[in-house]
Amino acid sequence: MVGALAVAALAAGAVVAVPADTAEAAGPSGGKGGAKVVYLTFDDGPSPAYTPRILSILDRYGVRATFFELGENVAAHPSLTAQVARQGHSVQNHSWSHPDLRRLSGSSFNAQVGDTDRAIRARAGHTPTCLRPPYGAVNGTVRSRAAALGKQVVLWSVDPADWSRPGAAAIRSRVLDNVRPGSVILLHDGGGDRSQTAAALPTILSTLKARGYRFATLC
Ligand code: ZN
């Protein structure tokens, strides 16, 4: 969703958060040798209505993505989380129930992140290494608590606000007009009607492929 921060994927593969207004200067050069890599990410799932549809589009284009899932949705639809992982995508932590992590006590933070870790590990077979805070809401406390749990905080650099349902054409153009090597693209497979996101996806993938981009998982 809306955030004042953006991420820069460093050549070494590390991802750090930087203020959006400095993202350009400090931002990704596209990895080693300026490789044209983009990172597709999907938040707020899994969702029985949209995750399978998005998975089938990704599969058709041979693209791997990173899914930041909510623990409560993993618990409700565990077979979907297993399917996401089985199809070669990375499943990562987006908290249990989408709170603003800045407002939580230490024990609540640890429950939100730790319970989600356990739910994902049980279904995806790996423990998330990355945490995307809901709303991109981060501060020093969130960062230090995440680090204490071994989590890297990951945000994004291209946000077409697909969750606000601006129309598939707007989602497509907002992505395609702003993407550059190293971009982390924020999309949503859960949290509401994501039919526009699914409708926008094939053209986004085919256009980026035609521009010479390859797709990688973030974490
Ligand atoms: Zn979210």
Short mmCIF file of C-alpha atoms and ligand atoms in Angstrom, two decimals:
data_model
loop_
_atom_site.label_atom_id
_atom_site.label_comp_id
_atom_site.label_asym_id
_atom_site.label_seq_id
_atom_site.Cartn_x
_atom_site.Cartn_y
_atom_site.Cartn_z
CA MET A 1 0.00 0.00 0.00
CA VAL A 2 1.14 3.59 0.26
CA GLY A 3 4.58 4.04 1.73
CA ALA A 4 7.18 6.77 1.99
CA LEU A 5 9.95 4.29 1.59
CA ALA A 6 11.35 2.44 -1.33
CA VAL A 7 13.85 -0.33 -1.61
CA ALA A 8 17.11 -0.56 -3.39
CA ALA A 9 18.42 -3.95 -4.35
CA LEU A 10 22.15 -3.80 -4.07
CA ALA A 11 24.51 -5.51 -6.43
CA ALA A 12 25.39 -8.03 -3.74
CA GLY A 13 21.77 -9.08 -3.59
CA ALA A 14 21.02 -7.40 -0.29
CA VAL A 15 17.90 -5.29 -0.10
CA VAL A 16 17.84 -2.20 2.03
CA ALA A 17 15.18 0.40 2.59
CA VAL A 18 15.96 3.96 1.65
CA PRO A 19 13.78 7.07 1.65
CA ALA A 20 11.86 7.29 -1.62
CA ASP A 21 13.37 10.64 -2.52
CA THR A 22 16.86 9.20 -2.41
CA ALA A 23 15.95 5.95 -4.11
CA GLU A 24 17.04 7.32 -7.46
CA ALA A 25 20.52 8.28 -6.27
CA ALA A 26 21.07 5.27 -4.07
CA GLY A 27 18.94 2.97 -6.12
CA PRO A 28 19.57 -0.23 -7.94
CA SER A 29 21.78 -0.25 -10.94
CA GLY A 30 20.21 -3.53 -11.89
CA GLY A 31 22.70 -5.77 -10.25
CA LYS A 32 25.98 -6.94 -11.59
CA GLY A 33 26.73 -5.57 -15.02
CA GLY A 34 23.42 -3.66 -15.06
CA ALA A 35 21.46 -6.87 -15.60
CA LYS A 36 17.81 -6.26 -16.34
CA VAL A 37 16.20 -7.98 -13.39
CA VAL A 38 12.84 -7.17 -11.84
CA TYR A 39 11.27 -8.55 -8.68
CA LEU A 40 7.51 -9.15 -8.79
CA THR A 41 5.90 -9.30 -5.36
CA PHE A 42 2.33 -10.13 -4.32
CA ASP A 43 0.96 -9.17 -0.89
CA ASP A 44 -1.96 -10.08 1.38
CA GLY A 45 -2.70 -13.61 0.11
CA PRO A 46 -3.16 -16.38 -0.28
CA SER A 47 -6.67 -15.90 -1.64
CA PRO A 48 -8.74 -18.73 -3.13
CA ALA A 49 -10.29 -16.35 -5.64
CA TYR A 50 -7.12 -14.83 -7.09
CA THR A 51 -3.95 -16.66 -6.06
CA PRO A 52 -4.58 -19.68 -8.34
CA ARG A 53 -5.38 -17.35 -11.26
CA ILE A 54 -2.17 -15.38 -10.71
CA LEU A 55 -0.15 -18.58 -10.29
CA SER A 56 -1.39 -19.90 -13.59
CA ILE A 57 -0.43 -16.65 -15.39
CA LEU A 58 3.04 -16.70 -13.82
CA ASP A 59 3.40 -20.34 -14.81
CA ARG A 60 2.37 -19.60 -18.39
CA TYR A 61 5.15 -17.02 -18.67
CA GLY A 62 7.69 -19.04 -16.69
CA VAL A 63 8.02 -16.24 -14.13
CA ARG A 64 8.88 -16.64 -10.45
CA ALA A 65 7.70 -14.14 -7.87
CA THR A 66 7.75 -13.46 -4.15
CA PHE A 67 4.52 -13.76 -2.16
CA PHE A 68 4.30 -11.88 1.15
CA GLU A 69 1.50 -13.80 2.84
CA LEU A 70 -0.59 -13.14 5.93
CA GLY A 71 -0.47 -15.86 8.55
CA GLU A 72 -4.24 -15.80 9.02
CA ASN A 73 -4.69 -16.47 5.29
CA VAL A 74 -2.09 -19.24 5.33
CA ALA A 75 -4.02 -20.84 8.19
CA ALA A 76 -7.30 -20.49 6.26
CA HIS A 77 -5.93 -21.73 2.91
CA PRO A 78 -2.87 -23.86 3.67
CA SER A 79 -3.01 -25.79 0.42
CA LEU A 80 -2.66 -22.52 -1.52
CA THR A 81 0.54 -21.63 0.33
CA ALA A 82 1.86 -25.09 -0.45
CA GLN A 83 0.95 -24.60 -4.11
CA VAL A 84 2.73 -21.22 -4.29
CA ALA A 85 5.91 -22.80 -2.93
CA ARG A 86 5.58 -25.93 -5.06
CA GLN A 87 5.46 -23.80 -8.21
CA GLY A 88 8.85 -22.34 -7.34
CA HIS A 89 7.84 -19.03 -5.82
CA SER A 90 9.22 -17.57 -2.61
CA VAL A 91 6.75 -17.33 0.31
CA GLN A 92 7.63 -14.62 2.81
CA ASN A 93 6.22 -12.96 5.93
CA HIS A 94 3.68 -10.10 5.84
CA SER A 95 2.56 -10.51 9.50
CA TRP A 96 -0.39 -12.52 10.80
CA SER A 97 -3.27 -10.03 10.50
CA HIS A 98 -1.89 -6.88 8.80
CA PRO A 99 -1.43 -4.52 11.77
CA ASP A 100 0.75 -1.43 11.79
CA LEU A 101 3.80 -3.07 13.35
CA ARG A 102 4.97 0.27 14.79
CA ARG A 103 2.05 0.21 17.21
CA LEU A 104 2.65 -3.22 18.73
CA SER A 105 4.27 -4.31 21.96
CA GLY A 106 7.36 -6.46 21.62
CA SER A 107 5.43 -9.61 22.47
CA SER A 108 2.67 -8.81 19.97
CA PHE A 109 5.25 -8.12 17.29
CA ASN A 110 6.94 -11.45 17.97
CA ALA A 111 3.59 -13.26 17.80
CA GLN A 112 2.58 -11.57 14.54
CA VAL A 113 5.86 -12.50 12.88
CA GLY A 114 6.67 -15.76 14.67
CA ASP A 115 3.23 -17.34 14.23
CA THR A 116 3.33 -16.45 10.53
CA ASP A 117 6.79 -17.97 10.20
CA ARG A 118 5.52 -21.22 11.68
CA ALA A 119 2.43 -21.33 9.47
CA ILE A 120 4.50 -20.71 6.33
CA ARG A 121 7.19 -23.20 7.32
CA ALA A 122 4.56 -25.90 7.85
CA ARG A 123 3.14 -25.43 4.33
CA ALA A 124 5.95 -24.02 2.21
CA GLY A 125 8.78 -26.03 3.74
CA HIS A 126 11.00 -23.03 4.35
CA THR A 127 11.19 -20.35 7.00
CA PRO A 128 10.76 -16.82 5.66
CA THR A 129 13.89 -14.69 5.74
CA CYS A 130 12.12 -11.47 4.79
CA LEU A 131 9.41 -9.40 6.42
CA ARG A 132 7.36 -6.83 4.54
CA PRO A 133 5.66 -4.63 7.14
CA PRO A 134 1.99 -3.91 6.36
CA TYR A 135 1.54 -0.45 4.81
CA GLY A 136 5.33 -0.21 4.55
CA ALA A 137 5.13 1.13 8.10
CA VAL A 138 8.62 0.90 9.56
CA ASN A 139 10.66 2.65 12.20
CA GLY A 140 13.79 1.85 14.18
CA THR A 141 11.90 -0.34 16.63
CA VAL A 142 10.33 -2.41 13.86
CA ARG A 143 13.74 -2.80 12.23
CA SER A 144 15.49 -3.89 15.40
CA ARG A 145 12.70 -6.29 16.35
CA ALA A 146 12.75 -7.77 12.85
CA ALA A 147 16.53 -8.14 12.97
CA ALA A 148 16.26 -9.88 16.35
CA LEU A 149 14.05 -12.50 14.65
CA GLY A 150 16.52 -12.83 11.79
CA LYS A 151 14.29 -10.98 9.35
CA GLN A 152 15.32 -8.62 6.61
CA VAL A 153 12.81 -5.79 6.11
CA VAL A 154 11.79 -5.54 2.45
CA LEU A 155 9.67 -2.82 0.88
CA TRP A 156 9.23 -1.95 -2.81
CA SER A 157 10.12 0.64 -5.43
CA VAL A 158 7.22 0.50 -7.92
CA ASP A 159 3.69 0.78 -6.52
CA PRO A 160 0.83 0.90 -9.05
CA ALA A 161 -1.73 0.98 -6.19
CA ASP A 162 -3.48 -2.03 -7.71
CA TRP A 163 -5.33 -2.51 -4.40
CA SER A 164 -7.29 0.69 -5.11
CA ARG A 165 -8.62 -0.85 -8.36
CA PRO A 166 -7.71 1.96 -10.76
CA GLY A 167 -8.39 -0.31 -13.78
CA ALA A 168 -6.19 -2.91 -15.42
CA ALA A 169 -4.90 -0.39 -17.97
CA ALA A 170 -3.76 1.98 -15.22
CA ILE A 171 -2.06 -0.85 -13.33
CA ARG A 172 -0.24 -1.89 -16.50
CA SER A 173 0.93 1.61 -17.40
CA ARG A 174 1.94 2.53 -13.84
CA VAL A 175 4.20 -0.52 -13.76
CA LEU A 176 5.54 -0.32 -17.30
CA ASP A 177 6.19 3.44 -17.15
CA ASN A 178 8.16 3.23 -13.92
CA VAL A 179 10.03 -0.05 -14.01
CA ARG A 180 13.78 -0.09 -14.40
CA PRO A 181 16.50 -2.64 -13.68
CA GLY A 182 16.30 -3.78 -10.08
CA SER A 183 12.72 -2.60 -9.50
CA VAL A 184 10.65 -4.30 -6.81
CA ILE A 185 7.04 -4.22 -8.04
CA LEU A 186 4.24 -4.28 -5.47
CA LEU A 187 1.04 -6.09 -6.44
CA HIS A 188 -1.67 -7.88 -4.44
CA ASP A 189 -3.18 -11.36 -4.74
CA GLY A 190 -5.28 -11.02 -1.59
CA GLY A 191 -7.20 -8.51 0.51
CA GLY A 192 -10.03 -7.85 -1.90
CA ASP A 193 -11.08 -8.02 -5.54
CA ARG A 194 -7.82 -8.51 -7.45
CA SER A 195 -9.36 -9.22 -10.85
CA GLN A 196 -7.78 -6.04 -12.26
CA THR A 197 -4.35 -7.13 -11.06
CA ALA A 198 -4.80 -10.51 -12.72
CA ALA A 199 -6.05 -8.84 -15.91
CA ALA A 200 -3.03 -6.51 -16.01
CA LEU A 201 -0.48 -9.22 -15.41
CA PRO A 202 -0.12 -10.92 -18.81
CA THR A 203 0.73 -7.68 -20.62
CA ILE A 204 3.10 -6.61 -17.83
CA LEU A 205 4.95 -9.92 -18.12
CA SER A 206 5.04 -10.06 -21.91
CA THR A 207 6.15 -6.43 -22.20
CA LEU A 208 8.92 -6.74 -19.63
CA LYS A 209 10.12 -9.93 -21.29
CA ALA A 210 10.14 -8.17 -24.66
CA ARG A 211 12.23 -5.40 -23.07
CA GLY A 212 14.79 -8.00 -22.04
CA TYR A 213 13.98 -8.28 -18.35
CA ARG A 214 14.29 -11.45 -16.38
CA PHE A 215 12.37 -12.11 -13.16
CA ALA A 216 13.87 -13.19 -9.85
CA THR A 217 12.60 -13.90 -6.36
CA LEU A 218 13.56 -11.43 -3.66
CA CYS A 219 14.23 -13.60 -0.64
ZN ZN B 1 -0.43 -5.76 2.83
#
